[in-house]
Short mmCIF file of C-alpha atoms and ligand atoms in Angstrom, two decimals:
data_model
loop_
_atom_site.label_atom_id
_atom_site.label_comp_id
_atom_site.label_asym_id
_atom_site.label_seq_id
_atom_site.Cartn_x
_atom_site.Cartn_y
_atom_site.Cartn_z
CA UNK A 1 -38.92 71.66 -85.10
CA UNK A 2 -39.10 75.08 -83.52
CA UNK A 3 -35.64 76.61 -83.99
CA UNK A 4 -34.98 75.84 -87.65
CA UNK A 5 -31.78 77.53 -88.74
CA UNK A 6 -31.29 76.42 -92.32
CA UNK A 7 -33.86 75.17 -94.83
CA UNK A 8 -33.41 74.09 -98.42
CA UNK A 9 -36.61 73.51 -100.38
CA UNK A 10 -37.22 71.84 -103.75
CA UNK A 11 -33.63 72.33 -104.92
CA UNK A 12 -32.76 71.56 -108.51
CA UNK A 13 -29.35 71.68 -110.11
CA UNK A 14 -27.97 70.07 -113.26
CA UNK A 15 -24.51 69.72 -114.69
CA UNK A 16 -25.04 69.46 -118.42
CA UNK A 17 -27.85 66.98 -118.92
CA UNK A 18 -27.41 65.11 -115.63
CA UNK A 19 -29.65 66.37 -112.84
CA UNK A 20 -27.53 66.31 -109.67
CA UNK A 21 -30.44 67.57 -107.56
CA UNK A 22 -34.00 66.88 -108.59
CA UNK A 23 -36.22 68.49 -105.98
CA UNK A 24 -34.13 67.87 -102.87
CA UNK A 25 -34.76 69.56 -99.55
CA UNK A 26 -33.82 69.36 -95.90
CA UNK A 27 -33.79 71.45 -92.77
CA UNK A 28 -31.32 71.87 -89.94
CA UNK A 29 -32.16 73.11 -86.46
CA UNK A 30 -29.69 75.08 -84.34
CA UNK A 31 -27.16 72.77 -82.71
CA UNK A 32 -28.42 69.68 -84.52
CA UNK A 33 -26.16 67.09 -86.17
CA UNK A 34 -27.80 65.83 -89.38
CA UNK A 35 -26.24 63.12 -91.52
CA UNK A 36 -26.77 63.21 -95.27
CA UNK A 37 -26.48 59.62 -96.46
CA UNK A 38 -26.60 58.11 -99.90
CA UNK A 39 -24.66 56.28 -102.57
CA UNK A 40 -21.86 57.93 -104.48
CA UNK A 41 -23.14 60.27 -107.19
CA UNK A 42 -26.57 60.65 -105.56
CA UNK A 43 -26.14 64.42 -105.06
CA UNK A 44 -24.98 64.74 -101.45
CA UNK A 45 -22.11 67.13 -102.12
CA UNK A 46 -24.20 69.23 -104.48
CA UNK A 47 -26.89 69.48 -101.77
CA UNK A 48 -24.28 70.57 -99.23
CA UNK A 49 -22.87 73.16 -101.66
CA UNK A 50 -26.34 74.59 -102.28
CA UNK A 51 -27.17 74.79 -98.56
CA UNK A 52 -23.83 76.52 -97.89
CA UNK A 53 -24.30 79.05 -100.70
CA UNK A 54 -21.28 77.76 -102.64
CA UNK A 55 -23.39 76.65 -105.59
CA UNK A 56 -26.54 78.43 -106.74
CA UNK A 57 -29.42 76.04 -107.46
CA UNK A 58 -31.35 76.51 -110.72
CA UNK A 59 -34.56 76.56 -108.73
CA UNK A 60 -35.67 76.16 -105.15
CA UNK A 61 -34.72 78.21 -102.11
CA UNK A 62 -32.21 78.14 -99.31
CA UNK A 63 -33.13 80.16 -96.24
CA UNK A 64 -30.60 80.71 -93.47
CA UNK A 65 -31.82 82.41 -90.26
CA UNK A 66 -34.77 83.86 -92.14
CA UNK A 67 -32.73 85.21 -95.05
CA UNK A 68 -32.83 83.76 -98.54
CA UNK A 69 -29.33 83.13 -99.89
CA UNK A 70 -30.23 83.76 -103.53
CA UNK A 71 -31.49 87.22 -102.61
CA UNK A 72 -28.09 88.21 -101.22
CA UNK A 73 -25.26 89.76 -103.20
CA UNK A 74 -22.03 87.83 -103.66
CA UNK A 75 -20.26 89.92 -101.05
CA UNK A 76 -22.95 89.44 -98.47
CA UNK A 77 -23.04 85.73 -99.16
CA UNK A 78 -19.30 85.26 -98.74
CA UNK A 79 -19.36 87.30 -95.55
CA UNK A 80 -22.08 84.96 -94.28
CA UNK A 81 -20.03 81.91 -95.22
CA UNK A 82 -16.95 83.32 -93.52
CA UNK A 83 -18.75 84.45 -90.40
CA UNK A 84 -21.42 81.83 -89.74
CA UNK A 85 -20.32 78.68 -91.56
CA UNK A 86 -17.36 76.35 -91.13
CA UNK A 87 -16.18 73.72 -93.60
CA UNK A 88 -14.44 70.36 -93.34
CA UNK A 89 -13.79 68.45 -96.55
CA UNK A 90 -12.26 65.07 -97.28
CA UNK A 91 -8.83 66.56 -97.94
CA UNK A 92 -6.98 69.35 -99.69
CA UNK A 93 -8.53 72.17 -97.75
CA UNK A 94 -5.45 73.38 -95.87
CA UNK A 95 -3.19 75.91 -97.57
CA UNK A 96 0.05 74.01 -98.17
CA UNK A 97 2.32 77.06 -97.87
CA UNK A 98 1.06 78.01 -94.41
CA UNK A 99 1.82 76.27 -91.12
CA UNK A 100 -1.01 74.42 -89.40
CA UNK A 101 -1.27 77.24 -86.87
CA UNK A 102 -1.51 79.84 -89.66
CA UNK A 103 -4.11 77.68 -91.41
CA UNK A 104 -6.32 77.64 -88.33
CA UNK A 105 -5.81 81.37 -87.81
CA UNK A 106 -6.64 82.15 -91.45
CA UNK A 107 -10.46 82.43 -91.22
CA UNK A 108 -10.06 84.88 -88.32
CA UNK A 109 -7.43 86.88 -90.20
CA UNK A 110 -9.75 87.07 -93.24
CA UNK A 111 -12.43 88.38 -90.94
CA UNK A 112 -10.12 91.16 -89.74
CA UNK A 113 -8.81 89.77 -86.43
CA UNK A 114 -5.23 90.98 -85.72
CA UNK A 115 -2.50 88.36 -86.13
CA UNK A 116 -1.66 87.92 -82.45
CA UNK A 117 -5.22 87.39 -81.32
CA UNK A 118 -5.96 85.11 -84.27
CA UNK A 119 -2.94 82.92 -83.58
CA UNK A 120 -3.70 82.73 -79.87
CA UNK A 121 -7.20 81.48 -80.67
CA UNK A 122 -5.78 79.08 -83.25
CA UNK A 123 -3.34 77.68 -80.71
CA UNK A 124 -6.15 77.11 -78.24
CA UNK A 125 -8.17 75.25 -80.89
CA UNK A 126 -5.24 73.06 -81.87
CA UNK A 127 -5.10 72.08 -78.20
CA UNK A 128 -8.80 71.32 -78.10
CA UNK A 129 -8.48 68.88 -80.97
CA UNK A 130 -5.24 67.57 -79.40
CA UNK A 131 -2.71 68.35 -82.10
CA UNK A 132 -0.67 71.11 -80.41
CA UNK A 133 2.47 69.44 -81.71
CA UNK A 134 1.76 70.23 -85.37
CA UNK A 135 1.38 74.00 -84.91
CA UNK A 136 4.59 74.90 -86.75
CA UNK A 137 4.45 72.15 -89.36
CA UNK A 138 3.05 72.51 -92.84
CA UNK A 139 0.07 70.33 -93.89
CA UNK A 140 2.36 68.20 -96.07
CA UNK A 141 4.34 67.19 -93.00
CA UNK A 142 1.47 65.83 -90.87
CA UNK A 143 -0.56 62.60 -91.01
CA UNK A 144 -4.00 62.41 -92.58
CA UNK A 145 -5.68 62.20 -89.17
CA UNK A 146 -3.73 65.16 -87.81
CA UNK A 147 -4.53 67.17 -90.95
CA UNK A 148 -8.27 66.52 -90.51
CA UNK A 149 -8.08 67.60 -86.87
CA UNK A 150 -6.41 70.81 -87.98
CA UNK A 151 -9.25 71.21 -90.47
CA UNK A 152 -11.78 70.73 -87.65
CA UNK A 153 -9.99 73.40 -85.60
CA UNK A 154 -10.03 75.72 -88.59
CA UNK A 155 -13.75 75.14 -89.14
CA UNK A 156 -14.57 75.89 -85.50
CA UNK A 157 -12.22 78.80 -84.76
CA UNK A 158 -14.73 81.40 -85.93
CA UNK A 159 -17.46 79.88 -83.73
CA UNK A 160 -19.73 79.13 -86.69
CA UNK A 161 -23.42 78.37 -86.38
CA UNK A 162 -23.25 75.60 -88.99
CA UNK A 163 -20.42 73.27 -89.90
CA UNK A 164 -20.58 71.64 -93.31
CA UNK A 165 -18.57 68.43 -93.36
CA UNK A 166 -18.28 66.49 -96.62
CA UNK A 167 -16.88 62.96 -96.09
CA UNK A 168 -14.59 64.29 -93.33
CA UNK A 169 -13.19 60.82 -92.63
CA UNK A 170 -13.26 59.59 -96.22
CA UNK A 171 -9.47 59.43 -96.55
CA UNK A 172 -8.71 58.11 -93.05
CA UNK A 173 -8.27 54.67 -91.51
CA UNK A 174 -10.89 53.50 -88.99
CA UNK A 175 -9.11 54.66 -85.84
CA UNK A 176 -8.20 58.15 -87.10
CA UNK A 177 -11.69 58.44 -88.52
CA UNK A 178 -13.23 57.68 -85.13
CA UNK A 179 -11.02 60.30 -83.47
CA UNK A 180 -11.93 62.96 -86.00
CA UNK A 181 -15.65 62.23 -85.66
CA UNK A 182 -15.51 62.34 -81.88
CA UNK A 183 -13.70 65.68 -81.98
CA UNK A 184 -15.83 67.17 -84.72
CA UNK A 185 -19.16 66.27 -83.16
CA UNK A 186 -17.91 66.78 -79.60
CA UNK A 187 -16.62 70.32 -80.20
CA UNK A 188 -19.65 71.20 -82.33
CA UNK A 189 -21.91 70.19 -79.46
CA UNK A 190 -19.83 72.15 -76.94
CA UNK A 191 -20.05 75.30 -79.03
CA UNK A 192 -23.69 74.75 -80.08
CA UNK A 193 -22.86 74.56 -83.78
CA UNK A 194 -25.13 72.54 -86.06
CA UNK A 195 -23.43 70.04 -88.36
CA UNK A 196 -24.43 68.94 -91.84
CA UNK A 197 -22.50 65.70 -92.17
CA UNK A 198 -22.27 64.21 -95.64
CA UNK A 199 -21.13 60.60 -95.64
CA UNK A 200 -21.73 57.27 -97.29
CA UNK A 201 -20.56 55.40 -94.18
CA UNK A 202 -23.10 54.31 -91.60
CA UNK A 203 -20.56 54.28 -88.77
CA UNK A 204 -19.91 57.96 -89.42
CA UNK A 205 -23.62 58.74 -89.73
CA UNK A 206 -24.13 57.08 -86.33
CA UNK A 207 -22.63 60.21 -84.75
CA UNK A 208 -25.62 62.23 -85.96
CA UNK A 209 -28.97 62.98 -84.33
CA UNK A 210 -30.91 62.00 -87.44
CA UNK A 211 -30.38 61.25 -91.10
CA UNK A 212 -31.60 62.41 -94.47
CA UNK A 213 -31.16 59.98 -97.35
CA UNK A 214 -30.36 61.18 -100.87
CA UNK A 215 -31.09 58.99 -103.87
CA UNK A 216 -30.96 60.15 -107.49
CA UNK A 217 -30.97 63.80 -106.43
CA UNK A 218 -34.01 63.47 -104.20
CA UNK A 219 -34.16 63.45 -100.42
CA UNK A 220 -36.12 61.14 -98.21
CA UNK A 221 -36.46 61.80 -94.51
CA UNK A 222 -37.46 58.65 -92.66
CA UNK A 223 -40.07 60.40 -90.50
CA UNK A 224 -41.93 61.35 -93.70
CA UNK A 225 -41.32 58.12 -95.55
CA UNK A 226 -44.72 56.60 -94.82
CA UNK B 1 -37.17 34.19 -89.51
CA UNK B 2 -40.94 34.00 -89.20
CA UNK B 3 -41.98 31.01 -91.30
CA UNK B 4 -45.65 31.70 -90.67
CA UNK B 5 -45.36 35.13 -92.26
CA UNK B 6 -43.36 33.79 -95.18
CA UNK B 7 -46.04 31.15 -95.87
CA UNK B 8 -48.76 33.78 -95.62
CA UNK B 9 -46.82 35.95 -98.08
CA UNK B 10 -46.64 33.05 -100.54
CA UNK B 11 -50.38 32.38 -100.14
CA UNK B 12 -51.08 35.94 -101.21
CA UNK B 13 -50.36 34.97 -104.80
CA UNK B 14 -53.13 32.33 -104.62
CA UNK B 15 -54.41 29.31 -102.66
CA UNK B 16 -52.08 26.32 -102.45
CA UNK B 17 -51.82 22.87 -101.00
CA UNK B 18 -49.42 22.34 -98.13
CA UNK B 19 -47.07 20.45 -100.38
CA UNK B 20 -47.00 23.23 -103.00
CA UNK B 21 -46.37 25.73 -100.28
CA UNK B 22 -43.37 23.82 -98.99
CA UNK B 23 -41.95 23.55 -102.50
CA UNK B 24 -42.43 27.27 -103.18
CA UNK B 25 -40.78 28.15 -99.87
CA UNK B 26 -37.82 25.81 -100.37
CA UNK B 27 -37.28 27.07 -103.89
CA UNK B 28 -37.18 30.76 -102.96
CA UNK B 29 -36.03 30.91 -99.36
CA UNK B 30 -35.00 27.46 -98.20
CA UNK B 31 -31.72 26.99 -100.08
CA UNK B 32 -29.74 25.41 -97.29
CA UNK B 33 -32.61 24.74 -94.90
CA UNK B 34 -35.71 23.22 -96.52
CA UNK B 35 -38.87 23.09 -94.41
CA UNK B 36 -39.95 19.82 -92.83
CA UNK B 37 -43.49 18.67 -93.69
CA UNK B 38 -44.41 18.58 -90.03
CA UNK B 39 -43.36 22.20 -89.70
CA UNK B 40 -45.49 23.26 -92.67
CA UNK B 41 -48.61 21.56 -91.34
CA UNK B 42 -48.18 22.70 -87.77
CA UNK B 43 -47.64 26.27 -89.00
CA UNK B 44 -50.70 26.07 -91.24
CA UNK B 45 -52.90 24.77 -88.45
CA UNK B 46 -51.74 27.65 -86.23
CA UNK B 47 -52.53 30.15 -89.02
CA UNK B 48 -55.92 28.46 -89.45
CA UNK B 49 -56.65 28.71 -85.74
CA UNK B 50 -55.75 32.41 -85.75
CA UNK B 51 -57.98 33.11 -88.74
CA UNK B 52 -55.11 34.16 -90.99
CA UNK B 53 -55.79 31.38 -93.52
CA UNK B 54 -58.86 29.35 -94.35
CA UNK B 55 -59.46 26.08 -96.12
CA UNK B 56 -60.50 26.58 -99.70
CA UNK B 57 -61.75 23.27 -100.91
CA UNK B 58 -60.96 19.78 -99.71
CA UNK B 59 -60.28 17.13 -102.28
CA UNK B 60 -61.55 13.63 -101.71
CA UNK B 61 -59.17 10.92 -100.53
CA UNK B 62 -56.83 10.48 -97.59
CA UNK B 63 -53.59 12.07 -96.49
CA UNK B 64 -52.88 15.47 -95.06
CA UNK B 65 -52.39 17.13 -98.44
CA UNK B 66 -56.05 17.08 -99.47
CA UNK B 67 -56.62 20.59 -98.20
CA UNK B 68 -56.02 23.80 -100.04
CA UNK B 69 -55.31 26.92 -98.02
CA UNK B 70 -56.18 30.53 -98.87
CA UNK B 71 -55.13 33.71 -97.11
CA UNK B 72 -57.85 35.74 -95.32
CA UNK B 73 -58.19 39.54 -95.04
CA UNK B 74 -56.73 39.32 -91.56
CA UNK B 75 -53.84 37.36 -93.04
CA UNK B 76 -53.16 40.04 -95.67
CA UNK B 77 -53.13 42.74 -92.99
CA UNK B 78 -50.77 40.63 -90.94
CA UNK B 79 -48.30 40.23 -93.83
CA UNK B 80 -48.42 43.94 -94.62
CA UNK B 81 -47.58 44.82 -91.02
CA UNK B 82 -44.81 42.27 -90.81
CA UNK B 83 -43.18 43.59 -93.98
CA UNK B 84 -42.71 47.13 -92.69
CA UNK B 85 -41.87 46.17 -89.12
CA UNK B 86 -38.06 46.21 -89.05
CA UNK B 87 -36.24 43.14 -87.80
CA UNK B 88 -34.45 43.61 -84.51
CA UNK B 89 -31.00 44.82 -85.55
CA UNK B 90 -28.68 41.92 -84.95
CA UNK B 91 -25.95 40.15 -86.79
CA UNK B 92 -26.78 37.84 -89.71
CA UNK B 93 -30.40 38.60 -90.39
CA UNK B 94 -30.05 38.74 -94.15
CA UNK B 95 -32.31 35.75 -94.75
CA UNK B 96 -35.27 37.40 -93.02
CA UNK B 97 -34.67 40.62 -94.94
CA UNK B 98 -34.27 38.83 -98.23
CA UNK B 99 -37.56 37.01 -97.65
CA UNK B 100 -39.36 40.26 -96.88
CA UNK B 101 -37.96 42.03 -99.92
CA UNK B 102 -38.94 39.18 -102.25
CA UNK B 103 -42.44 38.90 -100.77
CA UNK B 104 -42.93 42.68 -101.01
CA UNK B 105 -41.96 42.53 -104.69
CA UNK B 106 -44.18 39.48 -105.34
CA UNK B 107 -47.20 41.21 -103.81
CA UNK B 108 -46.61 44.56 -105.48
CA UNK B 109 -45.85 46.37 -102.22
CA UNK B 110 -42.99 48.84 -101.82
CA UNK B 111 -39.80 46.89 -101.20
CA UNK B 112 -38.09 50.25 -100.71
CA UNK B 113 -40.27 50.86 -97.66
CA UNK B 114 -39.18 47.51 -96.24
CA UNK B 115 -35.52 48.43 -96.73
CA UNK B 116 -36.01 51.97 -95.43
CA UNK B 117 -37.71 50.77 -92.26
CA UNK B 118 -34.81 48.44 -91.64
CA UNK B 119 -32.24 51.17 -92.28
CA UNK B 120 -33.91 53.42 -89.73
CA UNK B 121 -33.86 50.64 -87.12
CA UNK B 122 -30.23 49.81 -87.86
CA UNK B 123 -29.07 53.41 -87.65
CA UNK B 124 -30.92 53.84 -84.38
CA UNK B 125 -29.13 50.83 -82.93
CA UNK B 126 -25.82 52.17 -84.26
CA UNK B 127 -26.41 55.57 -82.63
CA UNK B 128 -27.03 53.89 -79.30
CA UNK B 129 -23.87 51.83 -79.64
CA UNK B 130 -21.87 54.91 -80.65
CA UNK B 131 -23.12 56.80 -77.59
CA UNK B 132 -22.32 53.85 -75.34
CA UNK B 133 -18.88 53.53 -76.83
CA UNK B 134 -18.05 57.14 -76.04
CA UNK B 135 -18.92 56.77 -72.39
CA UNK B 136 -17.39 53.35 -71.91
CA UNK B 137 -13.91 52.03 -71.28
CA UNK B 138 -11.73 50.35 -73.87
CA UNK B 139 -13.48 46.99 -73.46
CA UNK B 140 -16.85 48.63 -74.14
CA UNK B 141 -15.39 50.34 -77.16
CA UNK B 142 -14.14 47.10 -78.64
CA UNK B 143 -17.42 45.30 -78.06
CA UNK B 144 -19.48 48.16 -79.48
CA UNK B 145 -17.17 48.48 -82.49
CA UNK B 146 -17.60 44.82 -83.31
CA UNK B 147 -21.37 45.22 -83.38
CA UNK B 148 -21.07 48.51 -85.29
CA UNK B 149 -18.98 46.96 -88.07
CA UNK B 150 -21.47 44.11 -88.49
CA UNK B 151 -24.49 46.42 -88.53
CA UNK B 152 -22.67 48.57 -91.06
CA UNK B 153 -22.24 45.52 -93.27
CA UNK B 154 -26.02 44.94 -93.11
CA UNK B 155 -26.58 48.55 -94.09
CA UNK B 156 -24.28 48.22 -97.07
CA UNK B 157 -26.29 45.20 -98.14
CA UNK B 158 -29.51 47.21 -97.71
CA UNK B 159 -28.09 49.99 -99.88
CA UNK B 160 -26.91 47.58 -102.55
CA UNK B 161 -30.26 45.79 -102.55
CA UNK B 162 -32.08 49.12 -102.86
CA UNK B 163 -29.96 49.87 -105.92
CA UNK B 164 -30.87 46.45 -107.38
CA UNK B 165 -34.61 46.50 -106.66
CA UNK B 166 -35.60 47.02 -110.28
CA UNK B 167 -33.60 43.97 -111.41
CA UNK B 168 -34.76 41.86 -108.51
CA UNK B 169 -38.38 42.81 -109.21
CA UNK B 170 -38.05 41.65 -112.81
CA UNK B 171 -36.54 38.36 -111.70
CA UNK B 172 -39.18 37.70 -109.04
CA UNK B 173 -41.97 38.39 -111.53
CA UNK B 174 -40.60 35.91 -114.08
N1 ADP C 301 -18.90 70.16 -111.05
C1 ADP C 301 -19.54 69.18 -111.65
N2 ADP C 301 -19.51 69.03 -112.99
C2 ADP C 301 -20.18 68.04 -113.60
N3 ADP C 301 -20.92 67.11 -112.98
C3 ADP C 301 -20.99 67.20 -111.65
C4 ADP C 301 -20.31 68.21 -110.90
N4 ADP C 301 -20.57 68.03 -109.61
C5 ADP C 301 -21.37 66.94 -109.51
N5 ADP C 301 -21.63 66.44 -110.75
C6 ADP C 301 -22.50 65.27 -111.04
O1 ADP C 301 -23.69 65.40 -110.28
C7 ADP C 301 -24.08 64.18 -109.68
C8 ADP C 301 -24.10 64.30 -108.17
O2 ADP C 301 -22.77 64.54 -107.70
P1 ADP C 301 -22.40 64.76 -106.18
O3 ADP C 301 -23.29 65.81 -105.61
O4 ADP C 301 -20.93 65.04 -106.12
O5 ADP C 301 -22.75 63.35 -105.54
P2 ADP C 301 -22.22 62.67 -104.19
O6 ADP C 301 -21.57 63.71 -103.35
O7 ADP C 301 -23.43 62.06 -103.58
O8 ADP C 301 -21.25 61.60 -104.62
C9 ADP C 301 -23.09 63.16 -110.20
O9 ADP C 301 -23.64 62.53 -111.34
C10 ADP C 301 -21.89 63.97 -110.57
O10 ADP C 301 -21.13 63.35 -111.58
MG1 MG C 302 -19.58 63.86 -102.62
#
C-alpha cells in the first residue's frame, strides 16, 4: 500500500504475567477502514491503545505519518492524539456533567477554539449524525444509540486523520448499531478519515475494507496467511 | 458436500475397500445421511477414471467389494486444494466445513488455514451484502440482513471451532 499512515510492528505488551500482545502488528492507509477482529481477551483493545499512543508497548514500534510515537514526549503525543486522532468507545466516554453539545465541542475547546466557533461546529456535527434534538440534554438523558452518535460527532469534530473505534456498537441493539455504523463509516469516508474498528461482531466488521485477525496477542492478515 | 473429496481424504490414511470406506464415512460424517453403496461405487469409479485413486490389490472371489483402493499423488493434490478452497458462502454449510476440518486434522494439514480461508470468503460476501443494503430500499435491507445474520452465525461457529481445534485434533487422532 502506497500511502501508509499508521504502522505498528512487532508489538509486545504484558499485564503481569499475561502477554496481551505477543508480536502483533498492522498497518492503516489514509482513509482506509480496517476491522480488528478476534475473540474476547485476544488483545484487540491493547493493540488499539498501542497504535493510538495511549499505552506504551514494551517493545516494537508505532509510526504515525513517519514519526515514531515512542520517540515523542508526553506533551507532543497528547497533542497528536487531540489533533489527529478521534476516539469512539463502547460507552462511558461522554462527560456526564456537560450537555451533548458541550461534549462534542470539548475536543475543539481543548485545542484552543473559542466557545462560539466550537459550539457552532458541534451543532453542525450533531446534525450530520442526525441527533440535533439532544444538543441541550446531558448524556444520562439520551438513549444508548443517541449517545453513540454524539460520540461519533465528538470523534469527528476535529477532522481527525484516524478514528479509533473500540466495540462502538457493543452496547447497542441491532438497529441502533446499524445506524451508528452507517454514520461512523459514512462520515469517516466523507472526511477521508481512516478507521481502526475493533469488534468481535462480523456484521460490524462487514463495514470495513479489510480485516486483521487477532488471536492470543498475535495478528494474522488474511493476505499473508498462506 | 463433495463426497468424492471426502472419500479421497479418508483414503489418505491408507488404502481401503469400498465397504470400509462407506463405514468410515458414515461413522464420521454421515450421522443422519449414510452413503448408499451405489453412491460409493459410482464415486470410486469416477475417481478411478480421473486418476485420483488406483486399485491396490484385488482379492479373489466375486462381488464388488474385492477391490482395494489407494489414493494417487494427483488425488492428494486434489484433496489439498479442496481443503483450502472456501465453500461458497451460503446458509447451512456446516457439514461441508466440519468434514474439511476433520480431514485436515486427520491428514496433519493446517485446519486453521481451512477455517481462515472460509472466514475470508464469508466476510467478503458480508461486505458485498452490507454495501448492497446501504444502496437498496427497505426490502433489500431486510433480505440482506437475513443473509447477514446467517453468515454471521457461520462465522461464530468458525471462531468457536478455531478455539477448539486442539481438542478436536486430539479426538480425531484417537
Ligand atoms: N489494564 C489491564 N490490566 C490487566 N490485564 C489487562 C489489562 N488490559 C488488558 N488486560 C489483559 O490482556 C489481555 C488482552 O486484553 P484486551 O486487549 O482487552 O483484549 P480484547 O480487547 O481483545 O478483549 C486479556 O487477558 C486481558 O485480561
Ligand atoms: Mg476489548
